mmCIF file with all atom_site columns, C-alpha atoms in Angstrom:
data_model
loop_
_atom_site.group_PDB
_atom_site.id
_atom_site.type_symbol
_atom_site.label_atom_id
_atom_site.label_alt_id
_atom_site.label_comp_id
_atom_site.label_asym_id
_atom_site.label_entity_id
_atom_site.label_seq_id
_atom_site.pdbx_PDB_ins_code
_atom_site.Cartn_x
_atom_site.Cartn_y
_atom_site.Cartn_z
_atom_site.occupancy
_atom_site.B_iso_or_equiv
_atom_site.pdbx_formal_charge
_atom_site.auth_seq_id
_atom_site.auth_comp_id
_atom_site.auth_asym_id
_atom_site.auth_atom_id
_atom_site.pdbx_PDB_model_num
ATOM 1   C CA . THR A 1 1   ? 60.180 92.024  116.480 1.00 51.00 ? 14  THR A CA 1
ATOM 2   C CA . MET A 1 2   ? 63.777 92.762  115.616 1.00 63.00 ? 15  MET A CA 1
ATOM 3   C CA . THR A 1 3   ? 64.064 95.945  113.632 1.00 79.00 ? 16  THR A CA 1
ATOM 4   C CA . LYS A 1 4   ? 66.122 95.490  110.517 1.00 89.00 ? 17  LYS A CA 1
ATOM 5   C CA . LYS A 1 5   ? 69.648 96.684  110.926 1.00 95.00 ? 18  LYS A CA 1
ATOM 6   C CA . PHE A 1 6   ? 70.446 99.554  108.600 1.00 97.00 ? 19  PHE A CA 1
ATOM 7   C CA . ILE A 1 7   ? 73.701 99.484  106.646 1.00 98.00 ? 20  ILE A CA 1
ATOM 8   C CA . LEU A 1 8   ? 75.224 102.341 104.685 1.00 98.00 ? 21  LEU A CA 1
ATOM 9   C CA . ALA A 1 9   ? 77.499 101.028 101.935 1.00 98.00 ? 22  ALA A CA 1
ATOM 10  C CA . VAL A 1 10  ? 79.972 103.527 100.519 1.00 97.00 ? 23  VAL A CA 1
ATOM 11  C CA . ASP A 1 11  ? 81.397 102.485 97.150  1.00 96.00 ? 24  ASP A CA 1
ATOM 12  C CA . ASP A 1 12  ? 81.847 104.354 93.881  1.00 94.00 ? 25  ASP A CA 1
ATOM 13  C CA . ASP A 1 13  ? 81.256 101.221 91.793  1.00 94.00 ? 26  ASP A CA 1
ATOM 14  C CA . ALA A 1 14  ? 77.601 100.759 90.836  1.00 95.00 ? 27  ALA A CA 1
ATOM 15  C CA . SER A 1 15  ? 77.959 96.996  90.403  1.00 96.00 ? 28  SER A CA 1
ATOM 16  C CA . VAL A 1 16  ? 79.375 96.673  93.922  1.00 95.00 ? 29  VAL A CA 1
ATOM 17  C CA . CYS A 1 17  ? 76.484 98.748  95.254  1.00 96.00 ? 30  CYS A CA 1
ATOM 18  C CA . GLU A 1 18  ? 73.984 96.476  93.527  1.00 97.00 ? 31  GLU A CA 1
ATOM 19  C CA . TYR A 1 19  ? 75.780 93.424  94.875  1.00 96.00 ? 32  TYR A CA 1
ATOM 20  C CA . TYR A 1 20  ? 75.556 94.795  98.430  1.00 97.00 ? 33  TYR A CA 1
ATOM 21  C CA . GLU A 1 21  ? 71.938 95.818  98.030  1.00 96.00 ? 34  GLU A CA 1
ATOM 22  C CA . ARG A 1 22  ? 70.888 92.413  96.725  1.00 97.00 ? 35  ARG A CA 1
ATOM 23  C CA . GLY A 1 23  ? 73.060 90.294  98.980  1.00 97.00 ? 36  GLY A CA 1
ATOM 24  C CA . LEU A 1 24  ? 72.535 92.148  102.230 1.00 96.00 ? 37  LEU A CA 1
ATOM 25  C CA . LYS A 1 25  ? 68.787 92.423  101.685 1.00 96.00 ? 38  LYS A CA 1
ATOM 26  C CA . MET A 1 26  ? 68.745 88.643  101.316 1.00 95.00 ? 39  MET A CA 1
ATOM 27  C CA . LEU A 1 27  ? 70.510 88.443  104.675 1.00 95.00 ? 40  LEU A CA 1
ATOM 28  C CA . GLY A 1 28  ? 67.794 90.642  106.184 1.00 95.00 ? 41  GLY A CA 1
ATOM 29  C CA . TYR A 1 29  ? 69.465 94.037  106.294 1.00 97.00 ? 42  TYR A CA 1
ATOM 30  C CA . GLU A 1 30  ? 68.193 97.375  105.118 1.00 96.00 ? 43  GLU A CA 1
ATOM 31  C CA . VAL A 1 31  ? 70.790 98.874  102.775 1.00 97.00 ? 44  VAL A CA 1
ATOM 32  C CA . GLN A 1 32  ? 71.502 102.296 101.384 1.00 97.00 ? 45  GLN A CA 1
ATOM 33  C CA . CYS A 1 33  ? 74.353 102.922 98.982  1.00 97.00 ? 46  CYS A CA 1
ATOM 34  C CA . ALA A 1 34  ? 76.388 106.112 98.703  1.00 97.00 ? 47  ALA A CA 1
ATOM 35  C CA . MET A 1 35  ? 78.570 106.341 95.625  1.00 96.00 ? 48  MET A CA 1
ATOM 36  C CA . SER A 1 36  ? 81.010 108.944 96.926  1.00 96.00 ? 49  SER A CA 1
ATOM 37  C CA . ALA A 1 37  ? 82.335 110.307 100.197 1.00 96.00 ? 50  ALA A CA 1
ATOM 38  C CA . ALA A 1 38  ? 80.247 113.445 99.671  1.00 96.00 ? 51  ALA A CA 1
ATOM 39  C CA . LYS A 1 39  ? 77.079 111.381 99.173  1.00 97.00 ? 52  LYS A CA 1
ATOM 40  C CA . ALA A 1 40  ? 77.931 109.360 102.264 1.00 97.00 ? 53  ALA A CA 1
ATOM 41  C CA . LYS A 1 41  ? 78.211 112.538 104.333 1.00 97.00 ? 54  LYS A CA 1
ATOM 42  C CA . GLU A 1 42  ? 74.907 113.705 102.880 1.00 97.00 ? 55  GLU A CA 1
ATOM 43  C CA . ALA A 1 43  ? 73.242 110.373 103.766 1.00 97.00 ? 56  ALA A CA 1
ATOM 44  C CA . LEU A 1 44  ? 74.598 110.566 107.318 1.00 97.00 ? 57  LEU A CA 1
ATOM 45  C CA . LYS A 1 45  ? 72.688 113.794 107.902 1.00 96.00 ? 58  LYS A CA 1
ATOM 46  C CA . GLY A 1 46  ? 69.547 111.633 107.862 1.00 96.00 ? 59  GLY A CA 1
ATOM 47  C CA . LYS A 1 47  ? 68.939 108.345 109.630 1.00 94.00 ? 60  LYS A CA 1
ATOM 48  C CA . LEU A 1 48  ? 72.172 107.013 111.070 1.00 97.00 ? 61  LEU A CA 1
ATOM 49  C CA . PRO A 1 49  ? 73.146 103.497 110.003 1.00 98.00 ? 62  PRO A CA 1
ATOM 50  C CA . ASP A 1 50  ? 73.936 100.687 112.436 1.00 97.00 ? 63  ASP A CA 1
ATOM 51  C CA . LEU A 1 51  ? 77.072 99.971  110.424 1.00 98.00 ? 64  LEU A CA 1
ATOM 52  C CA . ILE A 1 52  ? 79.024 101.421 107.494 1.00 98.00 ? 65  ILE A CA 1
ATOM 53  C CA . LEU A 1 53  ? 80.763 99.445  104.758 1.00 97.00 ? 66  LEU A CA 1
ATOM 54  C CA . MET A 1 54  ? 83.552 101.672 103.526 1.00 96.00 ? 67  MET A CA 1
ATOM 55  C CA . ASP A 1 55  ? 85.353 101.348 100.219 1.00 94.00 ? 68  ASP A CA 1
ATOM 56  C CA . ILE A 1 56  ? 88.882 102.727 100.328 1.00 91.00 ? 69  ILE A CA 1
ATOM 57  C CA . MET A 1 57  ? 89.516 103.929 96.793  1.00 89.00 ? 70  MET A CA 1
ATOM 58  C CA . MET A 1 58  ? 87.052 106.649 95.849  1.00 89.00 ? 71  MET A CA 1
ATOM 59  C CA . PRO A 1 59  ? 87.483 109.597 93.532  1.00 87.00 ? 72  PRO A CA 1
ATOM 60  C CA . ASP A 1 60  ? 86.534 112.431 95.871  1.00 91.00 ? 73  ASP A CA 1
ATOM 61  C CA . GLN A 1 61  ? 87.928 111.324 99.220  1.00 93.00 ? 74  GLN A CA 1
ATOM 62  C CA . ASP A 1 62  ? 89.460 108.024 100.205 1.00 92.00 ? 75  ASP A CA 1
ATOM 63  C CA . GLY A 1 63  ? 87.684 105.805 102.693 1.00 93.00 ? 76  GLY A CA 1
ATOM 64  C CA . ILE A 1 64  ? 90.403 106.076 105.291 1.00 92.00 ? 77  ILE A CA 1
ATOM 65  C CA . SER A 1 65  ? 90.241 109.835 105.618 1.00 93.00 ? 78  SER A CA 1
ATOM 66  C CA . LEU A 1 66  ? 86.428 109.614 105.536 1.00 96.00 ? 79  LEU A CA 1
ATOM 67  C CA . THR A 1 67  ? 86.593 107.062 108.370 1.00 95.00 ? 80  THR A CA 1
ATOM 68  C CA . ARG A 1 68  ? 88.802 109.472 110.275 1.00 94.00 ? 81  ARG A CA 1
ATOM 69  C CA . ASP A 1 69  ? 86.332 112.331 109.665 1.00 96.00 ? 82  ASP A CA 1
ATOM 70  C CA . LEU A 1 70  ? 83.389 110.252 110.880 1.00 97.00 ? 83  LEU A CA 1
ATOM 71  C CA . ARG A 1 71  ? 85.293 109.179 113.979 1.00 95.00 ? 84  ARG A CA 1
ATOM 72  C CA . SER A 1 72  ? 86.053 112.783 114.862 1.00 95.00 ? 85  SER A CA 1
ATOM 73  C CA . GLU A 1 73  ? 82.411 113.895 114.738 1.00 96.00 ? 86  GLU A CA 1
ATOM 74  C CA . LYS A 1 74  ? 80.332 113.189 117.815 1.00 96.00 ? 87  LYS A CA 1
ATOM 75  C CA . ARG A 1 75  ? 77.243 112.182 115.851 1.00 96.00 ? 88  ARG A CA 1
ATOM 76  C CA . THR A 1 76  ? 78.999 109.492 113.811 1.00 97.00 ? 89  THR A CA 1
ATOM 77  C CA . ALA A 1 77  ? 81.881 108.592 116.123 1.00 96.00 ? 90  ALA A CA 1
ATOM 78  C CA . ASP A 1 78  ? 80.393 105.319 117.358 1.00 95.00 ? 91  ASP A CA 1
ATOM 79  C CA . ILE A 1 79  ? 79.106 103.853 114.101 1.00 96.00 ? 92  ILE A CA 1
ATOM 80  C CA . PRO A 1 80  ? 81.116 100.701 113.377 1.00 97.00 ? 93  PRO A CA 1
ATOM 81  C CA . ILE A 1 81  ? 82.953 100.812 110.048 1.00 97.00 ? 94  ILE A CA 1
ATOM 82  C CA . ILE A 1 82  ? 84.066 97.785  108.064 1.00 96.00 ? 95  ILE A CA 1
ATOM 83  C CA . VAL A 1 83  ? 86.582 98.782  105.427 1.00 94.00 ? 96  VAL A CA 1
ATOM 84  C CA . VAL A 1 84  ? 86.501 97.068  102.043 1.00 92.00 ? 97  VAL A CA 1
ATOM 85  C CA . SER A 1 85  ? 89.624 97.324  99.934  1.00 88.00 ? 98  SER A CA 1
ATOM 86  C CA . GLY A 1 86  ? 90.496 96.289  96.413  1.00 84.00 ? 99  GLY A CA 1
ATOM 87  C CA . LEU A 1 87  ? 94.075 95.945  97.601  1.00 79.00 ? 100 LEU A CA 1
ATOM 88  C CA . ALA A 1 88  ? 95.242 93.509  100.238 1.00 75.00 ? 101 ALA A CA 1
ATOM 89  C CA . ASP A 1 89  ? 97.831 96.090  101.187 1.00 79.00 ? 102 ASP A CA 1
ATOM 90  C CA . ALA A 1 90  ? 98.989 95.750  104.774 1.00 83.00 ? 103 ALA A CA 1
ATOM 91  C CA . GLY A 1 91  ? 99.752 99.468  105.117 1.00 87.00 ? 104 GLY A CA 1
ATOM 92  C CA . THR A 1 92  ? 96.291 100.489 103.953 1.00 84.00 ? 105 THR A CA 1
ATOM 93  C CA . LEU A 1 93  ? 94.511 98.004  106.185 1.00 83.00 ? 106 LEU A CA 1
ATOM 94  C CA . ASN A 1 94  ? 96.678 99.032  109.101 1.00 88.00 ? 107 ASN A CA 1
ATOM 95  C CA . ASP A 1 95  ? 95.739 102.690 108.526 1.00 88.00 ? 108 ASP A CA 1
ATOM 96  C CA . ALA A 1 96  ? 92.070 101.750 108.322 1.00 88.00 ? 109 ALA A CA 1
ATOM 97  C CA . LEU A 1 97  ? 92.181 99.980  111.690 1.00 88.00 ? 110 LEU A CA 1
ATOM 98  C CA . LEU A 1 98  ? 94.300 102.758 113.161 1.00 90.00 ? 111 LEU A CA 1
ATOM 99  C CA . PHE A 1 99  ? 91.716 105.371 112.167 1.00 89.00 ? 112 PHE A CA 1
ATOM 100 C CA . GLY A 1 100 ? 88.909 103.409 113.740 1.00 91.00 ? 113 GLY A CA 1
ATOM 101 C CA . ALA A 1 101 ? 87.601 100.746 111.374 1.00 94.00 ? 114 ALA A CA 1
ATOM 102 C CA . VAL A 1 102 ? 86.501 97.641  113.288 1.00 94.00 ? 115 VAL A CA 1
ATOM 103 C CA . ASP A 1 103 ? 87.249 95.118  110.580 1.00 93.00 ? 116 ASP A CA 1
ATOM 104 C CA . TYR A 1 104 ? 88.175 94.856  106.931 1.00 91.00 ? 117 TYR A CA 1
ATOM 105 C CA . LEU A 1 105 ? 87.521 92.777  103.848 1.00 91.00 ? 118 LEU A CA 1
ATOM 106 C CA . VAL A 1 106 ? 89.422 92.473  100.606 1.00 91.00 ? 119 VAL A CA 1
ATOM 107 C CA . LYS A 1 107 ? 87.520 92.529  97.301  1.00 91.00 ? 120 LYS A CA 1
ATOM 108 C CA . PRO A 1 108 ? 85.988 90.571  95.677  1.00 91.00 ? 121 PRO A CA 1
ATOM 109 C CA . VAL A 1 109 ? 83.624 90.397  98.638  1.00 92.00 ? 122 VAL A CA 1
ATOM 110 C CA . ASP A 1 110 ? 81.936 87.129  99.477  1.00 94.00 ? 123 ASP A CA 1
ATOM 111 C CA . ILE A 1 111 ? 78.472 87.999  100.785 1.00 94.00 ? 124 ILE A CA 1
ATOM 112 C CA . GLU A 1 112 ? 78.430 85.175  103.371 1.00 95.00 ? 125 GLU A CA 1
ATOM 113 C CA . THR A 1 113 ? 81.771 86.295  104.812 1.00 95.00 ? 126 THR A CA 1
ATOM 114 C CA . LEU A 1 114 ? 80.579 89.880  104.830 1.00 96.00 ? 127 LEU A CA 1
ATOM 115 C CA . GLY A 1 115 ? 77.348 88.845  106.547 1.00 96.00 ? 128 GLY A CA 1
ATOM 116 C CA . SER A 1 116 ? 79.194 87.031  109.315 1.00 96.00 ? 129 SER A CA 1
ATOM 117 C CA . LYS A 1 117 ? 81.574 89.961  109.847 1.00 96.00 ? 130 LYS A CA 1
ATOM 118 C CA . ILE A 1 118 ? 78.602 92.328  110.105 1.00 97.00 ? 131 ILE A CA 1
ATOM 119 C CA . GLU A 1 119 ? 76.827 90.020  112.545 1.00 96.00 ? 132 GLU A CA 1
ATOM 120 C CA . ARG A 1 120 ? 79.944 89.626  114.681 1.00 95.00 ? 133 ARG A CA 1
ATOM 121 C CA . THR A 1 121 ? 80.457 93.383  114.797 1.00 95.00 ? 134 THR A CA 1
ATOM 122 C CA . LEU A 1 122 ? 76.837 94.190  115.676 1.00 95.00 ? 135 LEU A CA 1
ATOM 123 C CA . ALA A 1 123 ? 76.752 91.442  118.321 1.00 94.00 ? 136 ALA A CA 1
ATOM 124 C CA . ALA A 1 124 ? 79.917 92.768  119.963 1.00 92.00 ? 137 ALA A CA 1
ATOM 125 C CA . ILE A 1 125 ? 78.393 96.252  120.112 1.00 89.00 ? 138 ILE A CA 1
ATOM 126 C CA . ALA A 1 126 ? 75.108 94.991  121.518 1.00 89.00 ? 139 ALA A CA 1
ATOM 127 C CA . LYS A 1 127 ? 77.052 93.237  124.271 1.00 90.00 ? 140 LYS A CA 1
ATOM 128 C CA . ARG A 1 128 ? 79.076 96.346  125.015 1.00 83.00 ? 141 ARG A CA 1
ATOM 129 C CA . ASN A 1 129 ? 75.984 98.546  125.203 1.00 81.00 ? 142 ASN A CA 1
ATOM 130 C CA . LYS A 1 130 ? 74.169 96.420  127.738 1.00 78.00 ? 143 LYS A CA 1
#
């Protein structure tokens, strides 16, 4: 059987976390939410996710510098990161992709669109790892 893919969602908004947890579980993913960059780093000490959903605007550390941190550490360097931004700001999205995000979404997030982006990303990686 296919093991459920495990997604770590990093977002400081509880309602967004709930939305991810509900929606992605419906799509068959296992989801854990981290409500700050610090909590995300804590979570990553445990089981590594197959993919990270990364909010950009967070109080303790923004998602772009967190993405950069994760990319620079061997243990987390290869985890695909999809950046989710409240702002459709070209500069921000450009930075996100520059620092190693594989894709991005602008809020409000449509769960179907998110699901297909996640699937596309995981499929591309599976192909590459063969």
